[in-house]
PDB file of C-alpha atoms and ligand atoms in Angstrom:
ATOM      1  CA  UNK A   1     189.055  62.049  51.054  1.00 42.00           C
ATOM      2  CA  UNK A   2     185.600  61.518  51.996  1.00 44.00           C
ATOM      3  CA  UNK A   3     185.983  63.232  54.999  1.00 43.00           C
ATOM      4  CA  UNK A   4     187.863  66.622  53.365  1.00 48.00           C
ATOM      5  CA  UNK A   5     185.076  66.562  51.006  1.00 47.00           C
ATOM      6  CA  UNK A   6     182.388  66.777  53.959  1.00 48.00           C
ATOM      7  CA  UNK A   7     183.905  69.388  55.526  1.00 46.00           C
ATOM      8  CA  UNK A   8     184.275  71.422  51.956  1.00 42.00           C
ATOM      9  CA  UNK A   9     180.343  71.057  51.994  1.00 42.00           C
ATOM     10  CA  UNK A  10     180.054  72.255  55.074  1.00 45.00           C
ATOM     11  CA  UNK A  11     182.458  75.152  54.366  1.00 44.00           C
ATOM     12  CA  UNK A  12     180.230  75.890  51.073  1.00 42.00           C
ATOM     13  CA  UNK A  13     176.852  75.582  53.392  1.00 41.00           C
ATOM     14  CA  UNK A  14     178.613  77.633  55.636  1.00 44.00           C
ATOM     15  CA  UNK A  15     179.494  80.803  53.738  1.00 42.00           C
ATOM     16  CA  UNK A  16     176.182  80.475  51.692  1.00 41.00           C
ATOM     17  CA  UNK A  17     174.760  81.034  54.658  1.00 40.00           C
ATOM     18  CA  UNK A  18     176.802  83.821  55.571  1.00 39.00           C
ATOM     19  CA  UNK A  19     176.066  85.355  52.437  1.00 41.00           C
ATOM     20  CA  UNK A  20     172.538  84.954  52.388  1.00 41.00           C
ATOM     21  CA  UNK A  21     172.659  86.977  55.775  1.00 40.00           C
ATOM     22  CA  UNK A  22     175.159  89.925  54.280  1.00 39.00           C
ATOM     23  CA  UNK A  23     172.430  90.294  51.525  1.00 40.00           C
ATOM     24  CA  UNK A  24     169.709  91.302  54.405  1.00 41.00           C
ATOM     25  CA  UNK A  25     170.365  94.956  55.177  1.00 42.00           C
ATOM     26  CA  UNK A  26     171.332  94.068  58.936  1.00 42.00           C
ATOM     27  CA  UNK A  27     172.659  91.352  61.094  1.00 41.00           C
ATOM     28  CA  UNK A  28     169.328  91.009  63.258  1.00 43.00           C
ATOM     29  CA  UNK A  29     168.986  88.703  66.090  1.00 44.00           C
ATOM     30  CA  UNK A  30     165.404  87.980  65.124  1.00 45.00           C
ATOM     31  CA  UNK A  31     164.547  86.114  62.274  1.00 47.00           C
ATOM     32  CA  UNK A  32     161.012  87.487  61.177  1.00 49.00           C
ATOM     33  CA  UNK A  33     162.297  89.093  58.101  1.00 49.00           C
ATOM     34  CA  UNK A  34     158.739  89.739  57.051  1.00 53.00           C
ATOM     35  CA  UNK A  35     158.366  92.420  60.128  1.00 52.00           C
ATOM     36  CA  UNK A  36     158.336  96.163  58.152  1.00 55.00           C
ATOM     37  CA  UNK A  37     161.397  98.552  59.404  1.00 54.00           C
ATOM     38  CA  UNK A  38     158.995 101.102  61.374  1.00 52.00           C
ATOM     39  CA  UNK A  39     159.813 104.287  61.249  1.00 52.00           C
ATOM     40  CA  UNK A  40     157.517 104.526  64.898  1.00 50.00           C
ATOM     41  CA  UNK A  41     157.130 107.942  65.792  1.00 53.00           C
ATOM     42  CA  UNK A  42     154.546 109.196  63.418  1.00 51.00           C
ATOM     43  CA  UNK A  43     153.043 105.302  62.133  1.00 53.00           C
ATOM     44  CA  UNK A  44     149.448 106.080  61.988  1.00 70.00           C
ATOM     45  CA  UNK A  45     146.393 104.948  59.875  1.00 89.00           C
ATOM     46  CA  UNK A  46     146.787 107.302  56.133  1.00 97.00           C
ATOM     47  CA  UNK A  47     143.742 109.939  55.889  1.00 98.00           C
ATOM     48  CA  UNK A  48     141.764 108.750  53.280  1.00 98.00           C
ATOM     49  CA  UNK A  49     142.043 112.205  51.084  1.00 98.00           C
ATOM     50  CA  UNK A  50     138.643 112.755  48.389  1.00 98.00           C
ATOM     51  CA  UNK A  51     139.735 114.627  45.102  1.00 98.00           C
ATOM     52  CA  UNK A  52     137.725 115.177  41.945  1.00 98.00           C
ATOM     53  CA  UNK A  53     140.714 114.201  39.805  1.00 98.00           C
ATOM     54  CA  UNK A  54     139.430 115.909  36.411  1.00 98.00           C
ATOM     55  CA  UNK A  55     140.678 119.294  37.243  1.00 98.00           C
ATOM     56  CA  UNK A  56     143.983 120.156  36.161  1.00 98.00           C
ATOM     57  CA  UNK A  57     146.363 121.792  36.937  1.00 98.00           C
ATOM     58  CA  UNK A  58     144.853 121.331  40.668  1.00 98.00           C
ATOM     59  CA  UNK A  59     144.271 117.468  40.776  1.00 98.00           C
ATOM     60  CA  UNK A  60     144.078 115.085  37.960  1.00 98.00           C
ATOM     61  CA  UNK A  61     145.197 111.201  36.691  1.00 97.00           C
ATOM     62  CA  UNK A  62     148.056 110.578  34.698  1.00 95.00           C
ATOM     63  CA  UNK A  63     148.331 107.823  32.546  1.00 94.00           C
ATOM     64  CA  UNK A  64     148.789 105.128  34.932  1.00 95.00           C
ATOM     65  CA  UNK A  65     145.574 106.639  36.795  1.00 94.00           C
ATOM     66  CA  UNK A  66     147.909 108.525  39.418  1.00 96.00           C
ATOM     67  CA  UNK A  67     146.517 110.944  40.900  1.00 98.00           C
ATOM     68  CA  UNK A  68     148.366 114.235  40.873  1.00 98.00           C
ATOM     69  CA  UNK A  69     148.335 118.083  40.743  1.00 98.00           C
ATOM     70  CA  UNK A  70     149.024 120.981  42.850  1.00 98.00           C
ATOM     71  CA  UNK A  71     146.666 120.042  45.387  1.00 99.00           C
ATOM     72  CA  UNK A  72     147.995 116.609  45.657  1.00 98.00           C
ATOM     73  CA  UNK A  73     151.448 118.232  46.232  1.00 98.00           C
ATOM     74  CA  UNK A  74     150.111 120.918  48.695  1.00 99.00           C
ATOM     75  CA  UNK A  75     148.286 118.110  51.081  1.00 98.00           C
ATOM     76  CA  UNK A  76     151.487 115.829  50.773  1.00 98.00           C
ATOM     77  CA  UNK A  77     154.061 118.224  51.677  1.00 98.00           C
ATOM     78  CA  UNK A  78     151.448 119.591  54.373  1.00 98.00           C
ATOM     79  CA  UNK A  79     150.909 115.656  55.629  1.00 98.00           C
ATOM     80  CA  UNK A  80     154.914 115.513  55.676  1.00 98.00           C
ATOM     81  CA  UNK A  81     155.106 118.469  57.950  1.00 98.00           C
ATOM     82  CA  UNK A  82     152.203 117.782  60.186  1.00 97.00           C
ATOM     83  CA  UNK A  83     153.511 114.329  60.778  1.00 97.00           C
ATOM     84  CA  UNK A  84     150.247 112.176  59.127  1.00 97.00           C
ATOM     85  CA  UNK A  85     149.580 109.840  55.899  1.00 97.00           C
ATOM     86  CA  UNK A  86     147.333 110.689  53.297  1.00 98.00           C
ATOM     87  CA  UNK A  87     146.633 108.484  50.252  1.00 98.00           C
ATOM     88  CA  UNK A  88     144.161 109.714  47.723  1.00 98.00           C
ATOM     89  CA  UNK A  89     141.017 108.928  46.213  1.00 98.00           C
ATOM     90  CA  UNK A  90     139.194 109.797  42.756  1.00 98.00           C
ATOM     91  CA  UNK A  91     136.095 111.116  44.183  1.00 98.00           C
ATOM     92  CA  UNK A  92     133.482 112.363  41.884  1.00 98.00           C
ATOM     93  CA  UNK A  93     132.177 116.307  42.584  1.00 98.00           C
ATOM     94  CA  UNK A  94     128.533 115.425  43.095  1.00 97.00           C
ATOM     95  CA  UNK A  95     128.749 114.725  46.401  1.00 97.00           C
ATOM     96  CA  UNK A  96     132.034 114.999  47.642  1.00 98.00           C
ATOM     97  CA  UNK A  97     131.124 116.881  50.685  1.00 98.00           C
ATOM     98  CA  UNK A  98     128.990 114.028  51.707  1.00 98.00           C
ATOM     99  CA  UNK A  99     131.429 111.394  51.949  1.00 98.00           C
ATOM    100  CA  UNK A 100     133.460 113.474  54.740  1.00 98.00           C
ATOM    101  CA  UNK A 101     129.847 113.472  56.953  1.00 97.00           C
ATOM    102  CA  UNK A 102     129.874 109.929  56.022  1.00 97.00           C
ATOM    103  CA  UNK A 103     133.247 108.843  56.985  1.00 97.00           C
ATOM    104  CA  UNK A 104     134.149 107.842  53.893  1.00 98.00           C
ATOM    105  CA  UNK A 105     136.709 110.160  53.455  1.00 98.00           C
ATOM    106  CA  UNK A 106     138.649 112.638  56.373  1.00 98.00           C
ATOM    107  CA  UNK A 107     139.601 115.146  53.893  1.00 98.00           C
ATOM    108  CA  UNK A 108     138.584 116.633  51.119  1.00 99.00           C
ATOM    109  CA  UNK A 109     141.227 118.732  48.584  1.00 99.00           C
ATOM    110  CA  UNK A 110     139.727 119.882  45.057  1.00 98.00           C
ATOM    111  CA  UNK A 111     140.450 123.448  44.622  1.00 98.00           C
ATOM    112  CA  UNK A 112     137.267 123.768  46.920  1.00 99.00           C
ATOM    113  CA  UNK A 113     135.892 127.298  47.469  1.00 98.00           C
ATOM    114  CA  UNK A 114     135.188 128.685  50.973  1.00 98.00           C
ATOM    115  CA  UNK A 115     131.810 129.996  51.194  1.00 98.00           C
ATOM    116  CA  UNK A 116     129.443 130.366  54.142  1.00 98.00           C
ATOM    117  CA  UNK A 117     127.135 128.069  52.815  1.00 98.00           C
ATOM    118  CA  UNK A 118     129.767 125.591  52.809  1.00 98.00           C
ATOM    119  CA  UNK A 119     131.381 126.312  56.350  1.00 98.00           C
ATOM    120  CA  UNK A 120     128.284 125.965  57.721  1.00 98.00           C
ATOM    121  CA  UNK A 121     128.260 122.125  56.716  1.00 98.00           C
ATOM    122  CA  UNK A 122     131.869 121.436  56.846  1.00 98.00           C
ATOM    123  CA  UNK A 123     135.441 123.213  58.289  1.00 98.00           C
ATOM    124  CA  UNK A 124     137.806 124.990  56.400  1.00 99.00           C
ATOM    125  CA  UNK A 125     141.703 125.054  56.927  1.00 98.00           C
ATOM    126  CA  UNK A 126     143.030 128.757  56.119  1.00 98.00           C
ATOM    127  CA  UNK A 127     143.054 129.596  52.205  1.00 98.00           C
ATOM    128  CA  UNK A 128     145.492 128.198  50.458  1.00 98.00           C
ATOM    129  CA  UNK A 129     144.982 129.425  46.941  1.00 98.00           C
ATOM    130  CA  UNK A 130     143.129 132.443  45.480  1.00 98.00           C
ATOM    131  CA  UNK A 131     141.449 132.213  42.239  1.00 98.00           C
ATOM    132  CA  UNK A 132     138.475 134.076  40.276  1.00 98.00           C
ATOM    133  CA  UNK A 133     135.928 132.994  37.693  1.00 98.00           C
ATOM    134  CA  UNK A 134     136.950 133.631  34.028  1.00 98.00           C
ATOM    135  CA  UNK A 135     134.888 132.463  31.302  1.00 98.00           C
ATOM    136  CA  UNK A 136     135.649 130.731  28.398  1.00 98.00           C
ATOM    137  CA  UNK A 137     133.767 131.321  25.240  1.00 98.00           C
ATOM    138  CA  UNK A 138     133.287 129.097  22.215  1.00 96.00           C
ATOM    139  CA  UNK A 139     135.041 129.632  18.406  1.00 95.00           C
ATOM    140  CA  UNK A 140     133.483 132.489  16.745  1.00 93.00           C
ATOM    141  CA  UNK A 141     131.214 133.488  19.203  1.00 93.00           C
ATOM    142  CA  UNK A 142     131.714 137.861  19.098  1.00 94.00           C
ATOM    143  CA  UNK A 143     129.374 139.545  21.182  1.00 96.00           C
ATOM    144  CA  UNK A 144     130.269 138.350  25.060  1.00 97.00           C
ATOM    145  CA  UNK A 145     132.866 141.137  26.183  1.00 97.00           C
ATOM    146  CA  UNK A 146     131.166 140.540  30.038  1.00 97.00           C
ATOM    147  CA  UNK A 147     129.442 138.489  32.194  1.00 98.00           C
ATOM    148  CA  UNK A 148     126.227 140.568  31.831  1.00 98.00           C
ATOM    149  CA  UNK A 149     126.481 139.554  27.931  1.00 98.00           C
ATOM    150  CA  UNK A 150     125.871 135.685  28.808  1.00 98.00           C
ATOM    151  CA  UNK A 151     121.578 136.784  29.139  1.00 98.00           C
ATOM    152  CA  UNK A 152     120.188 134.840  26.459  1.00 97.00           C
ATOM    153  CA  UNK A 153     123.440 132.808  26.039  1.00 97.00           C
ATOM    154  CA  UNK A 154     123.671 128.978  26.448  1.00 98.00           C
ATOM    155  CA  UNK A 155     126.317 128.406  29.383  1.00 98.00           C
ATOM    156  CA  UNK A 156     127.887 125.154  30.820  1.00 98.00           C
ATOM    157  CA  UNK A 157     129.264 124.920  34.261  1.00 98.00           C
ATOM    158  CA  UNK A 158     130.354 121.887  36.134  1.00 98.00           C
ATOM    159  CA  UNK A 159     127.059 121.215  38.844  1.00 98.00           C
ATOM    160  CA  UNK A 160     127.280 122.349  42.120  1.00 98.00           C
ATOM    161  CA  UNK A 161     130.120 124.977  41.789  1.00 98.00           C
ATOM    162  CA  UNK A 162     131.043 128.214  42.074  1.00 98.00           C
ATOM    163  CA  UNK A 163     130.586 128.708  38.515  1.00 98.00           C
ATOM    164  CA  UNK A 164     126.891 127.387  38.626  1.00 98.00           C
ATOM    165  CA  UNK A 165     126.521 129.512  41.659  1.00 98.00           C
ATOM    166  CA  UNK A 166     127.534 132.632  39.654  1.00 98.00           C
ATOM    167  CA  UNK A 167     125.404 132.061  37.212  1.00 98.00           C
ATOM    168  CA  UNK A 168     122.449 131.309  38.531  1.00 98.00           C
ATOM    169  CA  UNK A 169     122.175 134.894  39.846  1.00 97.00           C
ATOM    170  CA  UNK A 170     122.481 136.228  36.675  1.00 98.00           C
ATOM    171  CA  UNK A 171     120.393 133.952  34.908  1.00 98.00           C
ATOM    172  CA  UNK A 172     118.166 132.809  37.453  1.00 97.00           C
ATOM    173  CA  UNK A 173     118.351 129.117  39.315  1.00 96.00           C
ATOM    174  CA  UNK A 174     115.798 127.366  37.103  1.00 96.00           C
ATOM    175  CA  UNK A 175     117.003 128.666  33.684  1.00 98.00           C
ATOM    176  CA  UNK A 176     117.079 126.398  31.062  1.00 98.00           C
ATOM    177  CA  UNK A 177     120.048 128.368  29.408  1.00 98.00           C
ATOM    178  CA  UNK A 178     122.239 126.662  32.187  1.00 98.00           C
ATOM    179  CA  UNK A 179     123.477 123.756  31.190  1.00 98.00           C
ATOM    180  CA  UNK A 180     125.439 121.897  33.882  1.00 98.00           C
ATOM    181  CA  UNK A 181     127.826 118.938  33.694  1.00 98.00           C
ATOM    182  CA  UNK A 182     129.188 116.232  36.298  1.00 98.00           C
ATOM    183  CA  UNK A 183     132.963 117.926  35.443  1.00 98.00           C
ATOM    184  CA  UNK A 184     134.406 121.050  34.287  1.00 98.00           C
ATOM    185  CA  UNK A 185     136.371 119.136  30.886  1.00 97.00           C
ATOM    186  CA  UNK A 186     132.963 118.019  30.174  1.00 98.00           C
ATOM    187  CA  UNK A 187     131.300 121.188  29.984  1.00 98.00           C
ATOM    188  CA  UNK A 188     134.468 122.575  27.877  1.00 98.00           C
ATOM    189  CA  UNK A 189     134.135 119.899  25.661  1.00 98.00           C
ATOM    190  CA  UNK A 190     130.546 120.782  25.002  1.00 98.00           C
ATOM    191  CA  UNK A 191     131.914 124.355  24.122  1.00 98.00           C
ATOM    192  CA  UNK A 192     134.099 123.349  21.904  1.00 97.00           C
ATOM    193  CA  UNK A 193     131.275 121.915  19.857  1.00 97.00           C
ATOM    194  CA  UNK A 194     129.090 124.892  20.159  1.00 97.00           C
ATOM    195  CA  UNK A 195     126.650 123.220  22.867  1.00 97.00           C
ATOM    196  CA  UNK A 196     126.839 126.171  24.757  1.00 98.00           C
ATOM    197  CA  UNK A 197     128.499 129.226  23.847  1.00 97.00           C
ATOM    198  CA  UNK A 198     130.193 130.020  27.477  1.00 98.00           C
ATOM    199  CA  UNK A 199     131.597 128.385  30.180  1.00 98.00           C
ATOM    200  CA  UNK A 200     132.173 130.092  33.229  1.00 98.00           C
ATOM    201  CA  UNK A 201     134.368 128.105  35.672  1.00 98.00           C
ATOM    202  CA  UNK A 202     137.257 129.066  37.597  1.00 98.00           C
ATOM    203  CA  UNK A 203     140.867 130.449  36.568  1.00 98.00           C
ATOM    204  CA  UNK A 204     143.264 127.762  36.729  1.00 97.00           C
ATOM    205  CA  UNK A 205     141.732 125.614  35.442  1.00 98.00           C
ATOM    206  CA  UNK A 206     140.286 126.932  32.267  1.00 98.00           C
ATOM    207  CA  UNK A 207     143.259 128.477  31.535  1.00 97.00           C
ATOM    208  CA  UNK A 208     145.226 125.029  31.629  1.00 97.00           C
ATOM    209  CA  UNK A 209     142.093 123.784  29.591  1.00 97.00           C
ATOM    210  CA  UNK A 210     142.871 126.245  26.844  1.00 97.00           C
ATOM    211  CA  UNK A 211     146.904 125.689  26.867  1.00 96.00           C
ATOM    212  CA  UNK A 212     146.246 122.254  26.228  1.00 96.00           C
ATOM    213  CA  UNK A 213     143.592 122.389  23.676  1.00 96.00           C
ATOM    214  CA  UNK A 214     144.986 125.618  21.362  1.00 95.00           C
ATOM    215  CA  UNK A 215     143.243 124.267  18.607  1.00 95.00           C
ATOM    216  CA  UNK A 216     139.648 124.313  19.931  1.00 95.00           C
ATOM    217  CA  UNK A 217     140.007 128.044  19.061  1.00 96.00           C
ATOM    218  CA  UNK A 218     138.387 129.206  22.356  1.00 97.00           C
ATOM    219  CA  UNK A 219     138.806 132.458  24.530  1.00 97.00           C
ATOM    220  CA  UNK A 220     138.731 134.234  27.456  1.00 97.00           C
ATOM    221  CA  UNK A 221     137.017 136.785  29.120  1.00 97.00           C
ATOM    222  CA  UNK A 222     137.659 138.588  32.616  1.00 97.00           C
ATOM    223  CA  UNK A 223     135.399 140.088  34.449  1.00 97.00           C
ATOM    224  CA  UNK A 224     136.629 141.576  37.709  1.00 94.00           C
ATOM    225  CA  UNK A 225     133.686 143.708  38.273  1.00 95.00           C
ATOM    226  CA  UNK A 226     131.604 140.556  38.202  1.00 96.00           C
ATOM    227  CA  UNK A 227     133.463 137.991  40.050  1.00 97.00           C
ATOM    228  CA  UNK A 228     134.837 138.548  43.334  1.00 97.00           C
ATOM    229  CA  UNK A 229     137.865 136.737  44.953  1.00 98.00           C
ATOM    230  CA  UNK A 230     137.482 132.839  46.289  1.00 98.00           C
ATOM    231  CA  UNK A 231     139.957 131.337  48.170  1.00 98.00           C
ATOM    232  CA  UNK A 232     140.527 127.546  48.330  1.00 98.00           C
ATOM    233  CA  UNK A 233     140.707 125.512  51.718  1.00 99.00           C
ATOM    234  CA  UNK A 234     140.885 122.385  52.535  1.00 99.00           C
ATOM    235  CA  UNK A 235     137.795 120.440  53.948  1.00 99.00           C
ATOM    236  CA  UNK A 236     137.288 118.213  56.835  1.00 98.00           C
ATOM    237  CA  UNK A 237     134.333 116.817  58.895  1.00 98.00           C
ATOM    238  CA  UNK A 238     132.891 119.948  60.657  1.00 98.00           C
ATOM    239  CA  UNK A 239     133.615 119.527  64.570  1.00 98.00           C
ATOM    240  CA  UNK A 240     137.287 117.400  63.343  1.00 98.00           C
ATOM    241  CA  UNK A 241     139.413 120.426  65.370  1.00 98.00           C
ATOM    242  CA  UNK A 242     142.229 117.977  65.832  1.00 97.00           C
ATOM    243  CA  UNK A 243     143.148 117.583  62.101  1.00 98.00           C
ATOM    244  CA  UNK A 244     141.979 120.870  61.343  1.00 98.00           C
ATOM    245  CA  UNK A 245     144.662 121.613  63.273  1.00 98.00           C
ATOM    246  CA  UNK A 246     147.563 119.515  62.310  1.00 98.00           C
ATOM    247  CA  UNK A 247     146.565 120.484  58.623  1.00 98.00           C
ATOM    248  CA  UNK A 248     147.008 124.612  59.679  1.00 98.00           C
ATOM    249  CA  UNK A 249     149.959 123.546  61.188  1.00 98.00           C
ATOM    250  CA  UNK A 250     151.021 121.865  58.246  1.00 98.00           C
ATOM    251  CA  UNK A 251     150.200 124.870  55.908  1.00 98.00           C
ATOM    252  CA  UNK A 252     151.524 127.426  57.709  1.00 98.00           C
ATOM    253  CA  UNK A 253     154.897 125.797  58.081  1.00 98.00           C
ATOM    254  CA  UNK A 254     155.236 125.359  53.998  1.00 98.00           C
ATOM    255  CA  UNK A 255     154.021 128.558  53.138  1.00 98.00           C
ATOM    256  CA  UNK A 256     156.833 129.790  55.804  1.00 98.00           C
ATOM    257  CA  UNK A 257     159.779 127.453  54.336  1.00 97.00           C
ATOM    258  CA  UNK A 258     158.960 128.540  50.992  1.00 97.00           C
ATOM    259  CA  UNK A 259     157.692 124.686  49.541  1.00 98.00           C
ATOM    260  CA  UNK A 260     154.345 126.125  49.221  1.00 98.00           C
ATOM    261  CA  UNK A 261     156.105 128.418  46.329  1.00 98.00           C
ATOM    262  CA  UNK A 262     158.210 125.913  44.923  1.00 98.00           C
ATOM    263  CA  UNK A 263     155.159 123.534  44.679  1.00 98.00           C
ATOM    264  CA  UNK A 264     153.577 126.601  42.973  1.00 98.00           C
ATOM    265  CA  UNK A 265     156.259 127.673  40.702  1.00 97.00           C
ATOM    266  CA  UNK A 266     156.441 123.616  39.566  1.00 97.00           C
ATOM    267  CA  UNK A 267     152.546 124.531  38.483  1.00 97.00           C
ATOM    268  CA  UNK A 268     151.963 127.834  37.912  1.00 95.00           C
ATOM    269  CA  UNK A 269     155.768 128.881  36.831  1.00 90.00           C
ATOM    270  CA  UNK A 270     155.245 132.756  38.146  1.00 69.00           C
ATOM    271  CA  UNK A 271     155.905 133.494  41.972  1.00 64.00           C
ATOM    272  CA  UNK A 272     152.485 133.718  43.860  1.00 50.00           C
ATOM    273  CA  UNK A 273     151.764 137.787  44.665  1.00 51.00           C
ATOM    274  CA  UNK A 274     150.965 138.236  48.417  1.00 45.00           C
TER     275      UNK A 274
HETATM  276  N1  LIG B   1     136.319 126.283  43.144  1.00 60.38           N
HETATM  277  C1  LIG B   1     135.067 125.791  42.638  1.00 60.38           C
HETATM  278  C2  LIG B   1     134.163 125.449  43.774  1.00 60.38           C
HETATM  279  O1  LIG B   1     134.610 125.245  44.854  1.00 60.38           O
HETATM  280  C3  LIG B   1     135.210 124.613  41.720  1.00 60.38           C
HETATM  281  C4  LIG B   1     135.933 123.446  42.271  1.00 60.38           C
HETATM  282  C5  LIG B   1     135.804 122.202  41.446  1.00 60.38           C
HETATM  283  N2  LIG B   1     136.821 121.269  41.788  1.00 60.38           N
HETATM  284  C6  LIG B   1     136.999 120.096  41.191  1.00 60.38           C
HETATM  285  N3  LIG B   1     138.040 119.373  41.502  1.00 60.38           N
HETATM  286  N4  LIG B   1     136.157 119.720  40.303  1.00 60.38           N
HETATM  287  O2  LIG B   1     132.997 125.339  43.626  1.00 60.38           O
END
């Protein structure tokens, strides 16, 4: 009796034990279960990726403070390809650039503009995205029909942009009818309560601004005599050829597979011409 009853333990001990190893997804010979399943060949350190995260449709936060966006989906399906991690960071606009002189970030992605001023601080991978300047005007407001119609007019831009580059040659760099803010939301936010009475920013994303704020009772004006083409890259530390590379790489071989348009129908819902 006692000795049946021992060996029942034992059995029980036993096939606990047996079951305990079934539940681990392999029999393994070692027994450091806390050792990560490696996936070796491309196990680097992640890119630490800047993004100014208040620009949607391109990169913004979701409710759990995600970031997300077409850029974020561009850069991850270009990581996937190019065989390196990225994780992203919320980096204000005001200097952004800086960070990737000082190593604080390798990359920077925020529907950035290529310009010569810029590549003369920074690289640029190939264009990604083309967009134009549109501006937005405030509820009411009747007599902009063009960009030469915002002389006398009070107009916000995000600092540092394209937009604030714009308009400074029309209105001059020190006017006071300028009025620039840290993000582009902000500055439509002060249009919709008739701060300014213009906002001059790029395509996208005033466009998504308006879509999601129908009620503000703002509009838009196009002015392709005014505002030329810009095409978005993506930045890295000028002289960094070797991820400037693997990011080309990268883009070229989803703009070939076709992700790059499925990543831009999932935004943009139209195909992207040329
Ligand atoms: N394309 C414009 C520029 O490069 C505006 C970009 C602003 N991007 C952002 N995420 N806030 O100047």
């Amino acid at each position: 009796m006692k000795f049946s009853r021992r060996k029942l333990l034992m059995a029980l001990v036993a096939s606990a034990f047996v079951a305990a190893c079934g539940k681990s997804a392999e029999p393994k010979p070692a027994d450091n279960a806390a050792a990560p399943a490696a996936p070796a060949a491309t196990e680097t350190r992640a890119y630490v990726v800047g993004t100014d995260a208040a620009y949607a449709p391109f990169e913004f936060e979701n409710e759990k403070k995600e970031v997300q966006g077409f850029d974020i989906d561009v850069l991850t399906a270009i990581a996937e390809k190019a065989g390196i991690q990225v994780k992203f960071v919320n980096t204000p606009w005001e200097g952004i650039f800086a960070t990737l002189d000082q190593g604080d970030r390798d990359i920077v992605i925020s529907a950035v503009t290529i310009t010569d001023e810029r590549k003369q601080s920074m690289d640029f991978t190939e264009p990604y995205f083309e967009a134009r300047q549109l501006i937005a005007i405030g509820k009411g407001v009747t007599d902009i029909k063009t960009f030469n119609d915002l002389k006398g007019k009070k107009v916000g831009v995000q600092t540092g942009t394209t937009g604030d580059e714009v308009i400074q040659k029309l209105l001059g760099k020190t006017s006071e009818d300028i009025k620039r803010f840290e993000s582009t939301p902000l500055a439509m936010k002060e249009l919709e309560s008739g701060g300014v009475q213009a906002v001059v920013a790029d395509n996208g994303v005033v466009i998504n601004y308006l879509q999601n704020n129908a009620s503000a009772g703002l509009s838009l004006i196009e002015d392709n005599q005014s505002f030329t083409p810009e095409f978005y890259g993506i930045a890295v530390k000028k002289g960094n050829a070797e991820l400037l590379g693997k990011l080309n790489e990268g883009l070229k071989a989803i703009k070939a597979d076709g992700t790059y348009d499925k990543i831009y129908a999932k935004w943009f819902g139209e195909k992207k011409a040329g």
